[in-house]
Amino acid sequence: MRRFLVLLCITISFSARAQLTYYNSEAYWANFSLQTDSIRPSLTDTCLVFVSNRHLYKDSLRFVDEFVDTAGLKYFFLQKNAGQWNVFQVPTLSEAMNMMPQKRDIVVYAEGMGKIFTTNVQRALLMRSQYNVNVVMFDYASINTTYRPSKNFRFARSNARISAPHYFRLLKTIQQARVENEDWIAHIKVSTFCHSMGNIIFREMMKHQPYEELNSVPFIDNVVLNAACVPSKGHKEWVENIRFANRIYINYNRSDWQLKGAHLLTLTAQLGEKLKGKRADNACYVNFREQGGRQHSYFLNFPHNDYRMTPEMRDYFVQLFSGNTAVLEEEKTLAKKQQGASSEVN
């Protein structure tokens, strides 16, 4: 076990550092331009919305940093034009969403450990392009490029926890937009998607924020807890308090390489790795062990990664992110086979 943990930490560390070297370079940041208030976006279809709690330094090349600003949220509209990202700070979420060139189903996306602003842009862009949705990225500081891996693990978990009030405020804003039937959300399905340590934010919100204020009427179609890096034991209690969504999905994978490492580091089974204790009655559990292999981010196809989702997996996530009822066909087939085998034995 010790050898496995050391090997895992070294592998993840080298991979993360190589990516950060690229995405945090001056050359890469030069592709991002924080615009002045007087400039308005031109017409282009490649757009994202970011809701960030990072510190903002308007005169710096790296205009958002690697620490959480507990003072409040910042809203950005991002537009890609001829390879250049133009970033506009706007006062409200509604203003950012009304700048979107086309109404599509919305995914409110919170990532896990190891993401600076530019890598979150890359992830959000992949989700937008592969699933044809409008992405609202909840952008928090989940790594510091000067820290060692063990310190970053603690840093990311701590920042996820202190970001819960900001995430709660974001959901309250979306709830209010639903109530007032604002144009950008009218007749649109909205799903939340938390990946890995992004689920710490969601769990902390359900444990320490006044979530009852969200529960009056369902305003989220699908809540998706994907590869959740939170304790599996005892999850039933807080998941069953989620009544502001029509459906809840918990995606897990016992072979997930990174969650095995988190299990060893915390000495606690992770919800996205294996199920411990009682299941939540209001959640649908989807097992990716057969199709996901050792992958952790099995919901996207990355340009420089040999891993590719099966057609069944992609169809499942298409339905999830469209706010519809979703079934992983392969898992349903396996369940039928297991049920048939059990009947034969009996």
Coordinates of C-alpha atoms in Angstrom, one line a residue:
M1 CA 0.0 0.0 0.0
R2 CA 2.8 2.5 0.9
R3 CA 4.6 1.8 -2.4
F4 CA 1.3 2.3 -4.3
L5 CA 0.6 5.6 -2.5
V6 CA 4.2 6.9 -3.2
L7 CA 3.9 5.9 -6.9
L8 CA 0.5 7.5 -7.2
C9 CA 1.6 10.8 -5.7
I10 CA 4.6 10.9 -7.9
T11 CA 2.6 10.1 -11.1
I12 CA -0.1 12.7 -10.3
S13 CA 2.5 15.2 -9.3
F14 CA 4.5 14.9 -12.5
S15 CA 1.3 15.0 -14.7
A16 CA -0.2 18.0 -12.9
R17 CA 3.1 19.9 -12.9
A18 CA 3.6 19.3 -16.6
Q19 CA 0.1 20.6 -17.4
L20 CA 0.5 23.6 -15.1
T21 CA 3.8 24.5 -16.7
Y22 CA 2.0 24.8 -20.0
Y23 CA -1.3 26.4 -18.8
N24 CA 0.4 28.8 -16.4
S25 CA 3.1 30.0 -18.8
E26 CA 3.3 33.7 -19.9
A27 CA 2.8 32.5 -23.5
Y28 CA -0.5 30.7 -22.6
W29 CA -1.8 33.6 -20.4
A30 CA -1.1 35.9 -23.3
N31 CA -4.2 34.3 -25.0
F32 CA -6.4 35.9 -22.3
S33 CA -7.2 39.6 -22.3
L34 CA -9.2 41.2 -19.5
Q35 CA -11.2 43.9 -21.3
T36 CA -12.0 47.4 -20.2
D37 CA -15.6 48.3 -19.4
S38 CA -15.9 50.4 -22.6
I39 CA -15.3 47.4 -24.9
R40 CA -18.3 45.2 -25.7
P41 CA -18.2 41.6 -27.1
S42 CA -18.3 41.0 -30.8
L43 CA -20.4 38.2 -32.3
T44 CA -19.0 34.7 -31.8
D45 CA -20.5 31.4 -30.7
T46 CA -17.6 30.2 -28.5
C47 CA -18.6 31.7 -25.1
L48 CA -18.4 30.7 -21.4
V49 CA -19.6 32.2 -18.1
F50 CA -17.3 32.1 -15.1
V51 CA -18.4 32.7 -11.5
S52 CA -15.1 33.1 -9.5
N53 CA -14.0 33.7 -6.0
R54 CA -10.4 34.3 -6.9
H55 CA -8.6 37.6 -6.2
L56 CA -8.7 39.9 -9.3
Y57 CA -5.7 42.0 -10.4
K58 CA -6.8 44.0 -13.4
D59 CA -3.3 45.2 -14.3
S60 CA -1.6 41.8 -14.2
L61 CA -1.0 39.3 -17.0
R62 CA -2.3 36.6 -14.7
F63 CA -5.3 38.7 -13.7
V64 CA -6.9 36.1 -11.4
D65 CA -4.7 34.4 -8.8
E66 CA -4.4 31.1 -6.9
F67 CA -6.1 32.1 -3.6
V68 CA -9.8 32.3 -2.6
D69 CA -11.2 35.8 -2.0
T70 CA -13.8 35.4 0.7
A71 CA -15.1 38.9 0.1
G72 CA -17.3 37.9 -2.7
L73 CA -18.0 36.5 -6.2
K74 CA -16.9 37.9 -9.6
Y75 CA -18.8 37.3 -12.8
F76 CA -17.0 37.0 -16.1
F77 CA -18.2 36.5 -19.7
L78 CA -15.6 34.8 -21.8
Q79 CA -15.5 35.0 -25.6
K80 CA -13.1 33.2 -27.9
N81 CA -12.3 35.0 -31.1
A82 CA -9.5 34.0 -33.5
G83 CA -7.7 32.0 -30.8
Q84 CA -7.9 34.9 -28.3
W85 CA -10.0 34.8 -25.1
N86 CA -11.6 38.2 -24.4
V87 CA -12.7 38.3 -20.7
F88 CA -15.4 40.8 -19.6
Q89 CA -16.1 41.4 -15.9
V90 CA -19.9 42.0 -15.4
P91 CA -21.9 42.9 -12.3
T92 CA -24.3 40.0 -12.2
L93 CA -24.9 36.4 -13.4
S94 CA -27.9 37.5 -15.3
E95 CA -25.9 40.1 -17.3
A96 CA -23.3 37.5 -18.2
M97 CA -26.0 34.9 -19.3
N98 CA -27.9 37.5 -21.4
M99 CA -24.6 38.0 -23.4
M100 CA -24.7 34.3 -24.4
P101 CA -25.2 34.2 -28.2
Q102 CA -27.6 31.2 -28.0
K103 CA -29.9 29.7 -25.4
R104 CA -28.9 26.2 -24.5
D105 CA -29.4 23.9 -21.6
I106 CA -27.1 25.0 -18.8
V107 CA -24.5 23.1 -16.8
V108 CA -23.2 24.7 -13.5
Y109 CA -19.8 23.0 -13.4
A110 CA -17.4 22.8 -10.4
E111 CA -14.1 21.0 -10.9
G112 CA -11.7 19.2 -8.6
M113 CA -8.1 19.7 -7.4
G114 CA -5.4 21.1 -9.6
K115 CA -7.1 23.8 -11.7
I116 CA -5.9 27.3 -12.2
F117 CA -8.2 29.7 -14.1
T118 CA -6.8 28.8 -17.6
T119 CA -7.2 25.0 -17.0
N120 CA -10.8 25.6 -15.9
V121 CA -11.4 27.4 -19.1
Q122 CA -10.0 24.4 -21.0
R123 CA -12.3 22.0 -19.1
A124 CA -15.4 24.3 -19.6
L125 CA -14.7 24.6 -23.3
L126 CA -14.5 20.8 -23.7
M127 CA -17.8 20.4 -21.9
R128 CA -19.4 23.1 -24.0
S129 CA -18.1 21.7 -27.3
Q130 CA -18.7 18.0 -26.6
Y131 CA -22.2 18.4 -25.1
N132 CA -23.6 21.5 -26.8
V133 CA -24.5 23.2 -23.6
N134 CA -23.9 26.6 -22.0
V135 CA -21.4 26.3 -19.2
V136 CA -21.4 28.3 -16.0
M137 CA -18.0 27.4 -14.4
F138 CA -17.8 27.8 -10.6
D139 CA -14.1 28.8 -10.5
Y140 CA -12.3 28.5 -7.2
A141 CA -8.6 28.2 -6.3
S142 CA -7.8 24.4 -6.2
I143 CA -4.0 24.5 -6.5
N144 CA -1.1 26.7 -5.9
T145 CA 1.7 26.4 -8.4
T146 CA 4.4 27.0 -5.7
Y147 CA 3.2 24.3 -3.2
R148 CA 4.3 20.6 -3.0
P149 CA 1.7 17.9 -3.8
S150 CA 0.9 17.0 -0.2
K151 CA 0.4 20.7 0.7
N152 CA -1.8 21.2 -2.4
F153 CA -4.0 18.3 -1.4
R154 CA -4.8 20.1 1.9
F155 CA -4.9 23.5 0.2
A156 CA -7.5 22.3 -2.4
R157 CA -9.7 20.6 0.2
S158 CA -9.6 23.7 2.5
N159 CA -10.5 26.0 -0.4
A160 CA -13.4 23.8 -1.5
R161 CA -14.8 23.9 2.0
I162 CA -14.6 27.7 2.3
S163 CA -16.1 28.1 -1.1
A164 CA -19.4 26.5 0.0
P165 CA -21.1 29.9 0.9
H166 CA -20.2 31.3 -2.5
Y167 CA -21.6 28.2 -4.3
F168 CA -24.8 28.5 -2.1
R169 CA -25.1 32.1 -3.2
L170 CA -24.8 31.1 -6.9
L171 CA -27.6 28.6 -6.5
K172 CA -29.7 31.2 -4.7
T173 CA -29.2 33.5 -7.7
I174 CA -30.3 30.8 -10.2
Q175 CA -33.3 30.0 -8.0
Q176 CA -34.3 33.6 -8.0
A177 CA -33.9 33.8 -11.8
R178 CA -36.3 30.8 -12.0
V179 CA -38.8 32.4 -9.8
E180 CA -38.8 35.6 -11.8
N181 CA -38.7 33.6 -15.1
E182 CA -35.8 35.7 -16.4
D183 CA -35.3 35.3 -20.2
W184 CA -31.9 33.6 -20.1
I185 CA -33.3 30.7 -18.0
A186 CA -36.9 30.5 -19.3
H187 CA -37.7 27.1 -20.9
I188 CA -34.1 26.0 -20.3
K189 CA -33.0 23.0 -18.2
V190 CA -30.3 23.5 -15.6
S191 CA -28.0 20.9 -14.1
T192 CA -25.3 21.1 -11.6
F193 CA -22.2 19.0 -12.1
C194 CA -19.6 18.6 -9.4
H195 CA -16.4 16.6 -10.1
S196 CA -14.0 15.1 -7.6
M197 CA -13.2 17.7 -4.9
G198 CA -15.8 20.0 -6.4
N199 CA -18.2 17.7 -4.4
I200 CA -16.6 19.0 -1.1
I201 CA -18.2 22.3 -2.0
F202 CA -21.6 20.7 -2.4
R203 CA -21.4 18.6 0.7
E204 CA -20.2 21.5 2.8
M205 CA -23.1 23.6 1.5
M206 CA -25.6 20.8 2.5
K207 CA -24.0 20.5 5.9
H208 CA -23.3 24.1 6.9
Q209 CA -25.4 26.5 4.7
P210 CA -29.2 27.2 5.0
Y211 CA -30.0 24.7 2.2
E212 CA -33.7 24.7 3.3
E213 CA -34.0 28.0 1.5
L214 CA -33.3 26.2 -1.8
N215 CA -35.8 23.4 -1.2
S216 CA -39.1 25.3 -1.6
V217 CA -39.5 24.2 -5.3
P218 CA -37.2 22.2 -7.5
F219 CA -35.3 24.6 -9.8
I220 CA -32.5 22.3 -10.8
D221 CA -33.2 19.4 -13.2
N222 CA -30.2 17.1 -12.5
V223 CA -27.7 17.2 -9.6
V224 CA -24.7 15.2 -10.6
L225 CA -22.1 14.1 -8.0
N226 CA -19.3 12.7 -10.2
A227 CA -16.3 10.8 -8.9
A228 CA -16.9 12.5 -5.6
C229 CA -13.9 13.0 -3.4
V230 CA -15.9 13.1 -0.2
P231 CA -16.5 10.4 2.4
S232 CA -18.8 7.6 1.2
K233 CA -20.0 6.7 4.7
G234 CA -22.9 8.9 5.9
H235 CA -23.6 10.5 2.6
K236 CA -27.3 9.3 2.8
E237 CA -28.0 12.0 5.4
W238 CA -27.0 15.0 3.4
V239 CA -28.0 13.7 0.0
E240 CA -31.5 13.1 1.1
N241 CA -31.8 16.7 2.1
I242 CA -31.4 17.8 -1.5
R243 CA -35.0 18.6 -2.6
F244 CA -34.3 21.4 -5.0
A245 CA -33.5 19.0 -7.9
N246 CA -35.8 16.8 -9.9
R247 CA -33.1 14.0 -10.0
I248 CA -29.8 13.2 -8.3
Y249 CA -27.1 11.1 -9.9
I250 CA -24.0 9.7 -8.1
N251 CA -21.4 8.3 -10.5
Y252 CA -18.7 6.1 -9.0
N253 CA -15.9 3.8 -10.1
R254 CA -14.1 1.4 -7.8
S255 CA -11.1 1.3 -10.1
D256 CA -10.6 5.1 -10.1
W257 CA -6.9 5.6 -9.7
Q258 CA -7.0 9.0 -8.1
L259 CA -9.8 8.3 -5.7
K260 CA -7.9 5.3 -4.5
G261 CA -5.1 7.7 -3.6
A262 CA -7.5 10.0 -1.8
H263 CA -8.8 7.0 0.1
L264 CA -5.3 6.1 1.3
L265 CA -4.4 9.8 2.1
T266 CA -7.6 10.3 4.2
L267 CA -8.0 6.7 5.4
T268 CA -11.6 7.0 4.2
A269 CA -13.5 5.4 1.4
Q270 CA -14.6 8.0 -1.1
L271 CA -18.1 8.3 -2.5
G272 CA -16.9 8.3 -6.1
E273 CA -14.9 5.2 -5.5
K274 CA -17.1 2.8 -3.5
L275 CA -20.4 2.9 -1.7
K276 CA -20.3 2.5 2.1
G277 CA -23.2 2.6 4.4
K278 CA -26.8 3.1 3.4
R279 CA -27.7 4.6 0.0
A280 CA -29.8 7.7 -0.4
D281 CA -33.4 6.9 -1.4
N282 CA -33.6 9.9 -3.7
A283 CA -30.4 9.2 -5.7
C284 CA -29.6 7.1 -8.7
Y285 CA -26.2 5.3 -8.4
V286 CA -24.3 4.6 -11.6
N287 CA -21.3 2.3 -11.7
F288 CA -18.5 3.2 -14.2
R289 CA -16.1 0.4 -13.2
E290 CA -16.7 -1.6 -16.4
Q291 CA -16.4 1.3 -18.8
G292 CA -14.3 3.9 -17.0
G293 CA -11.4 1.7 -16.1
R294 CA -8.9 3.6 -14.0
Q295 CA -10.0 6.9 -15.3
H296 CA -11.0 9.8 -13.0
S297 CA -12.3 12.4 -15.5
Y298 CA -14.2 9.8 -17.6
F299 CA -16.9 12.3 -18.7
L300 CA -14.7 14.1 -21.3
N301 CA -12.6 13.1 -24.2
F302 CA -9.3 15.0 -24.0
P303 CA -7.3 15.9 -27.1
H304 CA -4.0 14.4 -25.9
N305 CA -5.3 11.4 -24.1
D306 CA -5.8 7.9 -25.5
Y307 CA -8.9 7.4 -23.4
R308 CA -12.2 7.7 -25.2
M309 CA -15.7 7.3 -23.8
T310 CA -17.8 4.5 -25.2
P311 CA -20.9 5.6 -27.1
E312 CA -23.1 4.4 -24.2
M313 CA -21.1 6.6 -21.8
R314 CA -21.4 9.6 -24.0
D315 CA -25.1 9.1 -24.5
Y316 CA -25.5 8.9 -20.8
F317 CA -23.8 12.2 -20.2
V318 CA -25.6 13.9 -23.1
Q319 CA -28.9 13.1 -21.3
L320 CA -27.5 14.2 -17.9
F321 CA -26.3 17.6 -19.2
S322 CA -29.5 18.1 -21.1
G323 CA -31.4 17.9 -17.8
N324 CA -33.2 14.6 -18.8
T325 CA -33.5 11.3 -17.2
A326 CA -30.4 9.3 -17.9
V327 CA -29.5 5.6 -17.9
L328 CA -26.2 4.1 -18.7
E329 CA -27.2 1.4 -21.1
E330 CA -24.2 -0.8 -20.4
E331 CA -24.9 -0.8 -16.7
K332 CA -28.6 -1.7 -17.3
T333 CA -27.5 -4.6 -19.4
L334 CA -25.1 -5.8 -16.8
A335 CA -27.7 -5.5 -14.1
K336 CA -30.1 -7.7 -16.1
K337 CA -27.4 -10.3 -16.7
Q338 CA -26.6 -10.4 -12.9
Q339 CA -30.3 -10.6 -12.1
G340 CA -30.7 -13.5 -14.6
A341 CA -27.7 -15.4 -13.2
S342 CA -29.1 -14.9 -9.7
S343 CA -32.5 -16.4 -10.8
E344 CA -30.8 -19.4 -12.3
V345 CA -29.0 -20.1 -9.1
N346 CA -32.1 -19.8 -7.1

